[in-house]
PDB file of C-alpha atoms in Angstrom:
ATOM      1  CA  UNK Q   1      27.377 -22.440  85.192  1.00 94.00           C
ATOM      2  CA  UNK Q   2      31.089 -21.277  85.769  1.00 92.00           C
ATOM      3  CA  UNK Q   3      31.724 -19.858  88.818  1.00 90.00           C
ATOM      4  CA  UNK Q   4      34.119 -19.563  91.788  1.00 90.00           C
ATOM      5  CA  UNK Q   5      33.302 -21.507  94.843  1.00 89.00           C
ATOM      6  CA  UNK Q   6      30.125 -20.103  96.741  1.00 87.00           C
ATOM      7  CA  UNK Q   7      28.846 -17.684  94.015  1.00 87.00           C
ATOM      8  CA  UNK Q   8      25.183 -19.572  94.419  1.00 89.00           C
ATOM      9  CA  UNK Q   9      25.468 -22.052  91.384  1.00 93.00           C
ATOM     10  CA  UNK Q  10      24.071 -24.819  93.444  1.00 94.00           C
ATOM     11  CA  UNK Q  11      21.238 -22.517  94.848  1.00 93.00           C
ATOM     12  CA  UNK Q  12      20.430 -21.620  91.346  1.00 94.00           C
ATOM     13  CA  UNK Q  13      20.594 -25.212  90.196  1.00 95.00           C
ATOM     14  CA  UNK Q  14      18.084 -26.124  92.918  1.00 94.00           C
ATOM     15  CA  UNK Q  15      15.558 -23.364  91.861  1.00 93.00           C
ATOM     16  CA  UNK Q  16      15.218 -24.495  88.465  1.00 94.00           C
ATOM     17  CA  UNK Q  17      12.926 -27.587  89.796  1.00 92.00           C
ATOM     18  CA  UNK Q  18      10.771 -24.604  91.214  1.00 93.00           C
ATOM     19  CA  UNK Q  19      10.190 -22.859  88.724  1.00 94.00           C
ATOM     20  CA  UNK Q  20       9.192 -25.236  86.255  1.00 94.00           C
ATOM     21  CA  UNK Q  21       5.351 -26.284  85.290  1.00 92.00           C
ATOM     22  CA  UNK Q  22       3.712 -28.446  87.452  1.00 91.00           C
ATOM     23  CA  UNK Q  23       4.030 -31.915  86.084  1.00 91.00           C
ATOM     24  CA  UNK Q  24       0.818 -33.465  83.996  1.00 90.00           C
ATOM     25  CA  UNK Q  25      -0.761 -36.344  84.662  1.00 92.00           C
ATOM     26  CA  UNK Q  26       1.038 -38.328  81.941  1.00 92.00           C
ATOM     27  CA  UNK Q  27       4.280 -37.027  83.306  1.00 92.00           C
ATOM     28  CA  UNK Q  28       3.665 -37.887  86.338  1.00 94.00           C
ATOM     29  CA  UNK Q  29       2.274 -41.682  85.399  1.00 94.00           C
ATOM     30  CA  UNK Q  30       5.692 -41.159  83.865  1.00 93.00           C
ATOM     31  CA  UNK Q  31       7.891 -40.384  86.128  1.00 94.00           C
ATOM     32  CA  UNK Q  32       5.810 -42.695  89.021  1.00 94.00           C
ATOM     33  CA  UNK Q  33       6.425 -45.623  87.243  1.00 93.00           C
ATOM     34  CA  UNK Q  34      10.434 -45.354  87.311  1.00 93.00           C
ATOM     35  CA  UNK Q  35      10.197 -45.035  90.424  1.00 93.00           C
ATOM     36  CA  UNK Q  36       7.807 -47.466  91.378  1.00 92.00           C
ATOM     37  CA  UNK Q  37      10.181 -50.093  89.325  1.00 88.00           C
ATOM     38  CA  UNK Q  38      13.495 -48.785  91.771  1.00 89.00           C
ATOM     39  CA  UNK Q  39      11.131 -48.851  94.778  1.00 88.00           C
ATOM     40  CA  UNK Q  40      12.050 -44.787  95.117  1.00 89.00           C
ATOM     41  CA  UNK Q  41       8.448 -43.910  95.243  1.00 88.00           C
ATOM     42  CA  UNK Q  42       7.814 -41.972  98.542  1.00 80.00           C
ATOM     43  CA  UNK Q  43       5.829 -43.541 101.664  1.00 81.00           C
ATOM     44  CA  UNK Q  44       1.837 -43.020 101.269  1.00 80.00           C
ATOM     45  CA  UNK Q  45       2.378 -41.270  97.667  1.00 82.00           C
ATOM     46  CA  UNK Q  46       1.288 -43.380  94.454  1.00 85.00           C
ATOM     47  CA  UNK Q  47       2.248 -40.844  92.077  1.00 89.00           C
ATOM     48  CA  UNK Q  48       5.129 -38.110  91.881  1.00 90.00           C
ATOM     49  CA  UNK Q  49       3.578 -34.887  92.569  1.00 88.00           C
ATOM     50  CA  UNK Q  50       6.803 -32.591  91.627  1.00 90.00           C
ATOM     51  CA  UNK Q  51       9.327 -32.965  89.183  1.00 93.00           C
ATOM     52  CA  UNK Q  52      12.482 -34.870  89.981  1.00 94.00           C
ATOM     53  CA  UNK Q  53      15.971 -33.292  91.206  1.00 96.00           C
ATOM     54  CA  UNK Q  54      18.745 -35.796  90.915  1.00 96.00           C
ATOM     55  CA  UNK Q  55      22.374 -33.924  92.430  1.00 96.00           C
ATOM     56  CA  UNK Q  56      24.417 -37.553  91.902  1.00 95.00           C
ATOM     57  CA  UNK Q  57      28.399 -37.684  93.453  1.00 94.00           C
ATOM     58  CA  UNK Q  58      30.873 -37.330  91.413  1.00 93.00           C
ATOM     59  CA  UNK Q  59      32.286 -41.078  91.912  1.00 93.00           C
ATOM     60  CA  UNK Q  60      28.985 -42.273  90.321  1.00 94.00           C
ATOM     61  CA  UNK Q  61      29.301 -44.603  88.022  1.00 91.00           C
ATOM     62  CA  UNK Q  62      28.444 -45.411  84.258  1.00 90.00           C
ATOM     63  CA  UNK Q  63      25.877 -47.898  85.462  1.00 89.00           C
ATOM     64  CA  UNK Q  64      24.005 -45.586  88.197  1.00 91.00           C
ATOM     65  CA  UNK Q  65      24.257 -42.453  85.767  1.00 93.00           C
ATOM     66  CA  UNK Q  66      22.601 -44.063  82.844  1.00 90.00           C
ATOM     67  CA  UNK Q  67      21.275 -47.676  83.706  1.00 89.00           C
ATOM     68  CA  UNK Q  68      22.842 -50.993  83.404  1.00 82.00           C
ATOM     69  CA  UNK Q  69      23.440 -53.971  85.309  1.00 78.00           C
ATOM     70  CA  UNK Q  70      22.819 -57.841  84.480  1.00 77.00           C
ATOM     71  CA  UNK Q  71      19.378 -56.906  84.696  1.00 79.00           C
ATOM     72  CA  UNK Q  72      19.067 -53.849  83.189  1.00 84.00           C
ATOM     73  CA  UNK Q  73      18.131 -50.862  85.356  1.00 87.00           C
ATOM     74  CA  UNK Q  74      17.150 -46.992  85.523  1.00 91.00           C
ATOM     75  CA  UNK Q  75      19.979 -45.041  86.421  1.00 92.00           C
ATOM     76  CA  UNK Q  76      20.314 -40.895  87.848  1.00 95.00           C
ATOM     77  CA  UNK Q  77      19.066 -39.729  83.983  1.00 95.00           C
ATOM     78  CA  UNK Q  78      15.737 -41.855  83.743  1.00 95.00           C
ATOM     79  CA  UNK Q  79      15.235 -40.448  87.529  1.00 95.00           C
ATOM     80  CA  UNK Q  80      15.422 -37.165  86.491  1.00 95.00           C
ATOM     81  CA  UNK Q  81      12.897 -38.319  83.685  1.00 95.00           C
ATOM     82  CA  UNK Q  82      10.519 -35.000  83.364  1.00 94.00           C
ATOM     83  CA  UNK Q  83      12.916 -32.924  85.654  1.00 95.00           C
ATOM     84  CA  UNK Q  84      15.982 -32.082  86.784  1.00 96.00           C
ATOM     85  CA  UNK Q  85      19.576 -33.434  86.685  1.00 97.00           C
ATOM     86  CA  UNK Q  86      22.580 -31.463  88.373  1.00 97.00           C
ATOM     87  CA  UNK Q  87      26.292 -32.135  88.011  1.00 96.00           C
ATOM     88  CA  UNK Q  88      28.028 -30.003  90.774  1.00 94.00           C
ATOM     89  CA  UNK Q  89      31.578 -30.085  90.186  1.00 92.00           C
ATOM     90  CA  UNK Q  90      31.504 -31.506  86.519  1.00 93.00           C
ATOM     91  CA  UNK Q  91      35.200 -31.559  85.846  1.00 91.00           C
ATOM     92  CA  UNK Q  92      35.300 -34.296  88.999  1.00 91.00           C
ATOM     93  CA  UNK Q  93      33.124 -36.928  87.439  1.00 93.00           C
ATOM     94  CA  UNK Q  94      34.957 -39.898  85.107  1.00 90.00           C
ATOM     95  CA  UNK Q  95      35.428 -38.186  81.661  1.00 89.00           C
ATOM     96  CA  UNK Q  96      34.059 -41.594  80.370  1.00 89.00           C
ATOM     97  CA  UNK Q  97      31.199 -41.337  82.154  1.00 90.00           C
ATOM     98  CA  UNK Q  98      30.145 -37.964  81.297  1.00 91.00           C
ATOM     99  CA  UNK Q  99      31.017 -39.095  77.738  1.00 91.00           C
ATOM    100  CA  UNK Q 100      27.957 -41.786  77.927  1.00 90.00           C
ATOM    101  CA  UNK Q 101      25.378 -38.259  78.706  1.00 92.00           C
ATOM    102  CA  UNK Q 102      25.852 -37.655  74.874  1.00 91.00           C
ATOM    103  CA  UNK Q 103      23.034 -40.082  73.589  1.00 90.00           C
ATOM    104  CA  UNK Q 104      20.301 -39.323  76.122  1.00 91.00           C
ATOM    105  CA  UNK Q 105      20.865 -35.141  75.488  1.00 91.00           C
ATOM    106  CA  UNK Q 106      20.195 -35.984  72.125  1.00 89.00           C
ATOM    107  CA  UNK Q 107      17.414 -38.860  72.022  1.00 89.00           C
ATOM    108  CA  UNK Q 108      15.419 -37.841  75.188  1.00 90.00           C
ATOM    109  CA  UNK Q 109      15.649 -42.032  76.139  1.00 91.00           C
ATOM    110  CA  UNK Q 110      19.103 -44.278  76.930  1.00 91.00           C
ATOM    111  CA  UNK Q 111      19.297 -48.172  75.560  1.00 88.00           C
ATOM    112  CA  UNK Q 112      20.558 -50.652  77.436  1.00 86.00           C
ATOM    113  CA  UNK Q 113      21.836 -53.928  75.532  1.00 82.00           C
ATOM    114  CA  UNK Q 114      23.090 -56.788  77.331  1.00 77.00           C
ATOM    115  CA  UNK Q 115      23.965 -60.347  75.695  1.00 71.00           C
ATOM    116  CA  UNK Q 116      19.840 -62.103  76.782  1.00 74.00           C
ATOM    117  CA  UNK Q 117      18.092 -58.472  76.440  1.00 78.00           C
ATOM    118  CA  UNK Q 118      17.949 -54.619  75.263  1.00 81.00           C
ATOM    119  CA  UNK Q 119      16.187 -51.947  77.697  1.00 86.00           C
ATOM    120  CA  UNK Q 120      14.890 -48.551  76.478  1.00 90.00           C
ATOM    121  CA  UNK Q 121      14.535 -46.297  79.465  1.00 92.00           C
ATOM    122  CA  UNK Q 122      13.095 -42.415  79.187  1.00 93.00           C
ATOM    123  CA  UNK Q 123      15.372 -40.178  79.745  1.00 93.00           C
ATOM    124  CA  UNK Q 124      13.887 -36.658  79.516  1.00 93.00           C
ATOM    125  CA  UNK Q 125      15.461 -34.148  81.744  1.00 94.00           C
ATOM    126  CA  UNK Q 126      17.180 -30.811  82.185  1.00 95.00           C
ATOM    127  CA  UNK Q 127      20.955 -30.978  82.551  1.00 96.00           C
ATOM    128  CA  UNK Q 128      22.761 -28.259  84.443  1.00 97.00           C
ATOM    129  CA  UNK Q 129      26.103 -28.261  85.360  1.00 96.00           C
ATOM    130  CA  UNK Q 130      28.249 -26.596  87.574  1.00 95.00           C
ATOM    131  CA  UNK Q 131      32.542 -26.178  88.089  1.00 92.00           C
ATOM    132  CA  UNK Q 132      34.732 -23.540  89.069  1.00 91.00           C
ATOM    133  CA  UNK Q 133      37.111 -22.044  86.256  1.00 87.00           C
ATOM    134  CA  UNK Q 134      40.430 -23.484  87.148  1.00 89.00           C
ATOM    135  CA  UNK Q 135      40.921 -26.272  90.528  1.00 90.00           C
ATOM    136  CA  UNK Q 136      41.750 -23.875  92.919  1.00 89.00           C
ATOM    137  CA  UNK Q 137      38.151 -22.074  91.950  1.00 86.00           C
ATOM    138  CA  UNK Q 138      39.439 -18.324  91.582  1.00 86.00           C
ATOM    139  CA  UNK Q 139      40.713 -17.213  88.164  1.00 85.00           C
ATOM    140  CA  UNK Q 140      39.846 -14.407  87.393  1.00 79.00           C
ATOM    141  CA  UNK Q 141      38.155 -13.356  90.784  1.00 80.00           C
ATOM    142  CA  UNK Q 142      39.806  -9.886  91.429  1.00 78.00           C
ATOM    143  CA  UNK Q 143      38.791 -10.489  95.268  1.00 81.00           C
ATOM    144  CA  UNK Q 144      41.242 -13.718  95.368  1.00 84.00           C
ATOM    145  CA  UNK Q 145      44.571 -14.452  93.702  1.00 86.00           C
ATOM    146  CA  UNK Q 146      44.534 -17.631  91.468  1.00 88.00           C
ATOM    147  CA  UNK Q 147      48.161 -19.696  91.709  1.00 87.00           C
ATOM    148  CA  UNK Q 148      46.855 -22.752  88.850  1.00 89.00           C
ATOM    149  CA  UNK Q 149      48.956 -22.764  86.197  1.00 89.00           C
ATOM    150  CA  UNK Q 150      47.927 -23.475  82.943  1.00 87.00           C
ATOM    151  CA  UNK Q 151      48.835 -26.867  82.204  1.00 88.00           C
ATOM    152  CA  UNK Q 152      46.597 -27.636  85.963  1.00 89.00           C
ATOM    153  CA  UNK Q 153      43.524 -25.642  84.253  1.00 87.00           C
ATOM    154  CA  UNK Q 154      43.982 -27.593  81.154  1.00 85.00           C
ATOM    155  CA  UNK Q 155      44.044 -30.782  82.954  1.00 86.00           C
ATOM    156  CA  UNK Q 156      41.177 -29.627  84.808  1.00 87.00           C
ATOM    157  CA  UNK Q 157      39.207 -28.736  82.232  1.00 84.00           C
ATOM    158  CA  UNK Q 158      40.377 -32.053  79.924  1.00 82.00           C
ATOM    159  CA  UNK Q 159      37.624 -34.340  81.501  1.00 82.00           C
ATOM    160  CA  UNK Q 160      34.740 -32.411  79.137  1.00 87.00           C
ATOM    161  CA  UNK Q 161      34.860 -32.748  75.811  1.00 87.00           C
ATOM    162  CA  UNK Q 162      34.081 -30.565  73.344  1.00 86.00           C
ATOM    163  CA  UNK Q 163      30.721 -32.478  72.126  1.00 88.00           C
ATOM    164  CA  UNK Q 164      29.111 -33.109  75.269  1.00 90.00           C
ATOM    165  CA  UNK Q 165      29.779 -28.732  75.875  1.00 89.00           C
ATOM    166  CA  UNK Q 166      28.394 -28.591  72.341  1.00 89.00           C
ATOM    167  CA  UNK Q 167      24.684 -30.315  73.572  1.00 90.00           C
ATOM    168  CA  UNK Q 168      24.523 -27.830  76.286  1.00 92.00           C
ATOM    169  CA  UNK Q 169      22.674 -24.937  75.542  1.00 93.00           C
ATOM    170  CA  UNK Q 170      23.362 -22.191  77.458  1.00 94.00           C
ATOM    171  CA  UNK Q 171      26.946 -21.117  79.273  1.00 92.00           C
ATOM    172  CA  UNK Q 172      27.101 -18.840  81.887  1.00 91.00           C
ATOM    173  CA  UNK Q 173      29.101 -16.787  84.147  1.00 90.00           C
ATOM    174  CA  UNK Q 174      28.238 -16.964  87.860  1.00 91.00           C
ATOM    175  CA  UNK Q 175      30.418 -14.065  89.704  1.00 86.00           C
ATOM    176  CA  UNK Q 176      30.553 -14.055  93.293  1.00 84.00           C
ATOM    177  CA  UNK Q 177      28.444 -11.990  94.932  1.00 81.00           C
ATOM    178  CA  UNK Q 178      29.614  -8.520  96.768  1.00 79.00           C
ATOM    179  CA  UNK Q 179      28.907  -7.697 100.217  1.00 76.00           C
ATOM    180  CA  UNK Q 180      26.717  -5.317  99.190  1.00 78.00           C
ATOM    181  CA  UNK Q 181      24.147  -7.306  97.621  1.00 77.00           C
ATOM    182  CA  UNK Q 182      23.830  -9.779 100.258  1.00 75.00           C
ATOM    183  CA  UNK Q 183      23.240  -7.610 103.019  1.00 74.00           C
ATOM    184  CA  UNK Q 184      21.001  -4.450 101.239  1.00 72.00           C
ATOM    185  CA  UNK Q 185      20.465  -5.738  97.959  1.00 65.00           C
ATOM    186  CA  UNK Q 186      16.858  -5.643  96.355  1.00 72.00           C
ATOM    187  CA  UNK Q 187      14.316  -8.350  96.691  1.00 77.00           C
ATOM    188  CA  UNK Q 188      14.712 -10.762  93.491  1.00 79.00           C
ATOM    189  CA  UNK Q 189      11.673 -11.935  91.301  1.00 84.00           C
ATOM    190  CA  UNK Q 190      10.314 -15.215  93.441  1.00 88.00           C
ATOM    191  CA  UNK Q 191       9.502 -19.055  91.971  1.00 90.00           C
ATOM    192  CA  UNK Q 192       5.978 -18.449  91.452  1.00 92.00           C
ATOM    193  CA  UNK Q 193       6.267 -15.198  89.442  1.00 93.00           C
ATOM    194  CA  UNK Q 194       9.031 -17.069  87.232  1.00 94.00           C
ATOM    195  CA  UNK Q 195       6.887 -20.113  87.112  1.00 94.00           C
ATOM    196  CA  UNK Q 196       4.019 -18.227  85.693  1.00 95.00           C
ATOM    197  CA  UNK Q 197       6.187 -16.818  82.987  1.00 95.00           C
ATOM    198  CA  UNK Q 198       7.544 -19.606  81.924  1.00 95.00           C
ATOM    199  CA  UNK Q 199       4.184 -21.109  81.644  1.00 95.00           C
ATOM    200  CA  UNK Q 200       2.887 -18.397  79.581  1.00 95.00           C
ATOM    201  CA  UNK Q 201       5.675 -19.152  77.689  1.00 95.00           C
ATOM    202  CA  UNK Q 202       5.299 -22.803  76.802  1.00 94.00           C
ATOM    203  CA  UNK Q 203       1.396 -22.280  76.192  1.00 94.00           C
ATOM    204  CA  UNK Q 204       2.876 -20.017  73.298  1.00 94.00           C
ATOM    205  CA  UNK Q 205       5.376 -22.829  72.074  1.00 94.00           C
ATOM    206  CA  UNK Q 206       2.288 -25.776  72.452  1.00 92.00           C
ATOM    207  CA  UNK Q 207      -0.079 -23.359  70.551  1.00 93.00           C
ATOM    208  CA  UNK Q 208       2.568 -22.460  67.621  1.00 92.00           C
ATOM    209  CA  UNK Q 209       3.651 -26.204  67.372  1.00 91.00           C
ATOM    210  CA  UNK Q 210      -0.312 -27.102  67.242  1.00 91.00           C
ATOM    211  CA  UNK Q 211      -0.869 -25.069  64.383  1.00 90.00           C
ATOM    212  CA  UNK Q 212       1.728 -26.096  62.200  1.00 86.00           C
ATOM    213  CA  UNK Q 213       0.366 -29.908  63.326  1.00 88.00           C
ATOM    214  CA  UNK Q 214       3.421 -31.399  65.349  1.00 86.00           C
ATOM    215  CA  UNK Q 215       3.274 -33.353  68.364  1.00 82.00           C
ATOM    216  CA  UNK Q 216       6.034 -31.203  69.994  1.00 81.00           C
ATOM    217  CA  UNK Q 217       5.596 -28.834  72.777  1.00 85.00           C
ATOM    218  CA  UNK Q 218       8.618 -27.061  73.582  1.00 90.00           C
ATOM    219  CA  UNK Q 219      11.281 -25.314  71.646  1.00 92.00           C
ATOM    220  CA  UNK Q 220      13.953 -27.692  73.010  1.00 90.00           C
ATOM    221  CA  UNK Q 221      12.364 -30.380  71.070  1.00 88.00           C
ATOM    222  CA  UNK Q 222      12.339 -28.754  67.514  1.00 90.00           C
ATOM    223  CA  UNK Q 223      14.109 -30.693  64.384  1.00 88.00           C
ATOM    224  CA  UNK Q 224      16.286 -29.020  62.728  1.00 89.00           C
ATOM    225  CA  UNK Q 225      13.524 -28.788  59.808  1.00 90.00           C
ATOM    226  CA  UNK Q 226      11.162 -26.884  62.177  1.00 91.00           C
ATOM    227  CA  UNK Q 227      13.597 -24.567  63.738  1.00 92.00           C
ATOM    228  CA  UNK Q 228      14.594 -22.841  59.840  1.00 91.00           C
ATOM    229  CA  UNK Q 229      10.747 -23.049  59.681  1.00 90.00           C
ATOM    230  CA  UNK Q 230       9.656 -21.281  63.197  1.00 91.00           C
ATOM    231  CA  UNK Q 231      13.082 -19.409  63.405  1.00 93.00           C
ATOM    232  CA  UNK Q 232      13.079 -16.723  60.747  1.00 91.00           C
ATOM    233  CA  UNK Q 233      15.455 -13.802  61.127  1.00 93.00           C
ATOM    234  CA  UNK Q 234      15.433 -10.252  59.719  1.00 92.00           C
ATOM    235  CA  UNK Q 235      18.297  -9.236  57.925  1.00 94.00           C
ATOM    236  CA  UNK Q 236      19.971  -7.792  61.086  1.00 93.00           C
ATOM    237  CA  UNK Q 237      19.766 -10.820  62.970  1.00 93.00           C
ATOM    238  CA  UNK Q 238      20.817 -13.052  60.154  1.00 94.00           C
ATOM    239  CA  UNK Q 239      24.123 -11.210  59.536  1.00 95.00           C
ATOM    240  CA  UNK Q 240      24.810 -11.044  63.516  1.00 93.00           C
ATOM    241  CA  UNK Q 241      24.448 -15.075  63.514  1.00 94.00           C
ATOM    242  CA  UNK Q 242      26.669 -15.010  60.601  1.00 94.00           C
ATOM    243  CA  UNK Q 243      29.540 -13.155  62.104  1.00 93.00           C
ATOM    244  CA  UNK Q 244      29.024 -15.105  65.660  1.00 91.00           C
ATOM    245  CA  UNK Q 245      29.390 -18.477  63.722  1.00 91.00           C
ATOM    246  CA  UNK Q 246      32.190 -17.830  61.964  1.00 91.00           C
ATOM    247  CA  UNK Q 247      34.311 -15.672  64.477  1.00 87.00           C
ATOM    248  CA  UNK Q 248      33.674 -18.429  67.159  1.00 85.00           C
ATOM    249  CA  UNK Q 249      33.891 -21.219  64.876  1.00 85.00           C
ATOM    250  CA  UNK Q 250      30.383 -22.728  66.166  1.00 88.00           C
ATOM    251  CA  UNK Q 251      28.986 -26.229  65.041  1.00 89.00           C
ATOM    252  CA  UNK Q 252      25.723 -26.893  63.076  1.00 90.00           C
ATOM    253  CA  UNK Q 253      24.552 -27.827  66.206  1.00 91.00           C
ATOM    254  CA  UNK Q 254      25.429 -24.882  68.165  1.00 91.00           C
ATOM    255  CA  UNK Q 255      23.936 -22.940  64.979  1.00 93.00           C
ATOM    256  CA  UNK Q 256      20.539 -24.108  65.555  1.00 93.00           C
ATOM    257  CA  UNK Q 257      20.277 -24.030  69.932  1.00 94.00           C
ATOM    258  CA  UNK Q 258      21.411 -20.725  69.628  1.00 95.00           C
ATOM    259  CA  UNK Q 259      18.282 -19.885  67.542  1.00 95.00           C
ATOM    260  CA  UNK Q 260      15.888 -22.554  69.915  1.00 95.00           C
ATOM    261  CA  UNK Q 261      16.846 -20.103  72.823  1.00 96.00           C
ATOM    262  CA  UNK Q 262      16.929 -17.037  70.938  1.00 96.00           C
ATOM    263  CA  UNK Q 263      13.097 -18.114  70.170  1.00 96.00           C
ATOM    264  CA  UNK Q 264      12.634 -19.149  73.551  1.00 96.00           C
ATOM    265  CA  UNK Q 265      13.745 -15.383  75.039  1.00 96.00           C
ATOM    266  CA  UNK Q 266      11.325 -14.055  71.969  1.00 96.00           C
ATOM    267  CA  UNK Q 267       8.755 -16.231  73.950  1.00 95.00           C
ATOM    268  CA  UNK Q 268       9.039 -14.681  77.124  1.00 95.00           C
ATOM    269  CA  UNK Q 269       9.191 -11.371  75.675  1.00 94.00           C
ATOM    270  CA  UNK Q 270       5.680 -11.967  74.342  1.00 92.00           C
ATOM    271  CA  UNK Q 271       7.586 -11.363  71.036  1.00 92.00           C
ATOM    272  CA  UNK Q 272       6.498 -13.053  67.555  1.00 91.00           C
ATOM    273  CA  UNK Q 273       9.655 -12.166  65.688  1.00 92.00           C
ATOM    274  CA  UNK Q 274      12.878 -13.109  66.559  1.00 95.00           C
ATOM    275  CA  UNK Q 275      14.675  -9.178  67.082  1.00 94.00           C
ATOM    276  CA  UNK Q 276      17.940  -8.791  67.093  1.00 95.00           C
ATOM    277  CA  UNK Q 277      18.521  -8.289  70.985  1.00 95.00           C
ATOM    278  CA  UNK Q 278      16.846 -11.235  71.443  1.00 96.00           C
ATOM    279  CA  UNK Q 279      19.880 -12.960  69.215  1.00 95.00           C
ATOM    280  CA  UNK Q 280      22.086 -11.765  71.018  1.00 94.00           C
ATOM    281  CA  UNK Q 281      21.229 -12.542  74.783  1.00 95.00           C
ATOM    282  CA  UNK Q 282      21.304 -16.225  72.971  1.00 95.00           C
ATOM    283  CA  UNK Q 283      25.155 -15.798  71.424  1.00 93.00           C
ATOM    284  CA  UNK Q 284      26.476 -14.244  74.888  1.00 92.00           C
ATOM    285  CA  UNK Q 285      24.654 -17.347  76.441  1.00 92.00           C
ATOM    286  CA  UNK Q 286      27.605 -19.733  74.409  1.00 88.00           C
ATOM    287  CA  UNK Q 287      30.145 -18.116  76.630  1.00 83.00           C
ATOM    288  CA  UNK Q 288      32.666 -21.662  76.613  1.00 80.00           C
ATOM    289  CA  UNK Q 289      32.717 -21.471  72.691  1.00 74.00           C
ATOM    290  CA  UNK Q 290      34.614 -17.647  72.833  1.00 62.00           C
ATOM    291  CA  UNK Q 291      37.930 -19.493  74.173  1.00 55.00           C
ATOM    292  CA  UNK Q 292      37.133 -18.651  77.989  1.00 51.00           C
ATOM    293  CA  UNK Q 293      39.646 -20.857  79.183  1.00 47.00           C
ATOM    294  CA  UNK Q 294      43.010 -19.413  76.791  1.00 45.00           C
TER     295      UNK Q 294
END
């Protein structure tokens, strides 16, 4: 989430937890047992009851983000096993460190080898991210007047490379909110209402992958083999994909999350077929790969 200071990315970030399933009982035997082994399980509670949400400082280390140590231990990412992990502030954190995320995106565990033994911990989670689009926080806010210049933004924005943006899914644009809204704007949709749509939604996914005999549930989790064979496209769609690939110059990898969320939005639009709108919500969702920052 890009945004200038106070637009509500952190809020946001926080609500994701909510409006996620409730966790099963493996997940939570899961999840319990990290933190049973860090002693991080609450007082009077022998099992996590609701899905991690790990907010780590930006002077963490490599060790406490993904595990390490002469004995080998859990770090943030195999707390936010089965939930949530949020970088506020991403351009802060040690490039190297953020560099170490790219593994775990991909694999769903981290492995930790030391010279007497190797560790694999789980490593499941959501990542969301949040920075402002240059240091002082307000380029391109027509409310405030932005004095970075652009060798500060590109320093700024140096720290994130362009593989670990090319494992996040979705990029968006968090304006700041006008007066208006905050004091007379409409009630939003609440957690619960969100919840129940995105568990419609993954009963879909779980039923589709069921049929076709995979052990997967969500879209996230598709191979590359099962999204060309869940992710068909009319012609339409195909030749909007085309042109959004080669204009932006998009990755292999970018090719196919575009289409896992693009199926996902189909999902929650009780849709069976990919349509073309449904496309392109997922393109304008890769807003870092149109050259935001030039």
């Amino acid at each position: 989430m890009v945004g200038p200071p106070g637009s509500g990315k952190t809020m946001l970030a926080k609500r994701v937890a909510t409006i996620l399933p409730q966790l099963t009982a493996e997940e939570s035997i899961e999840t319990s047992r990290i933190y049973s082994a860090m002693g991080k399980l609450p007082a009077g509670r022998p099992l996590m009851v609701r899905r991690p949400f790990r907010s780590p400082h930006h002077t963490i280390s490599n060790a406490g983000l993904v595990g390490g140590g002469s004995t080998p231990a859990p770090g943030e990412i195999s707390l936010a096993h089965n939930g949530v992990l949020f970088l506020d502030e991403l351009p802060e954190f040690n490039r190297t460190t953020l560099e170490v995320l790219r593994q775990p995106l991909e694999d769903g565990t981290v492995s930790i080898s030391r010279a007497l033994r190797a560790s694999e911990f789980p490593a499941d989670f959501i990542l969301i991210a949040s920075l402002n689009p240059c240091p002082c926080g307000f380029r391109n806010d027509p409310r405030r007047e932005c004095h970075c210049s652009v060798p500060q933004i590109e320093r700024y924005m140096s720290k994130i490379s362009g593989p670990l943006l090319d494992r996040i899914d979705i990029h968006l644009e968090v304006a700041a909110v006008p007066f208006k809204e905050l004091s007379t704007g409409p009630r939003g949709t609440d957690s619960s209402t969100m919840r129940e749509q995105v568990e419609i939604a993954r009963s879909r996914q779980a039923e589709r992958f069921r049929k076709l005999g995979s052990a997967k549930q969500t879209n996230g989790q598709m191979t590359s083999r099962q999204v060309r064979q869940v992710c068909s496209l009319d012609a339409a769609s195909r030749d909007l994909l085309e042109s959004s690939v080669n204009e932006q110059g998009l990755s292999a990898r970018a090719h196919d999350k575009i289409l896992r969320v693009a199926r996902t939005i189909a999902d929650l639009d009780d849709s069976d077929a990919i349509r073309c709108e449904h496309l392109g919500e997922a393109v304008n969702y890769r807003m870092l790969d149109r050259q935001f920052w030039s």
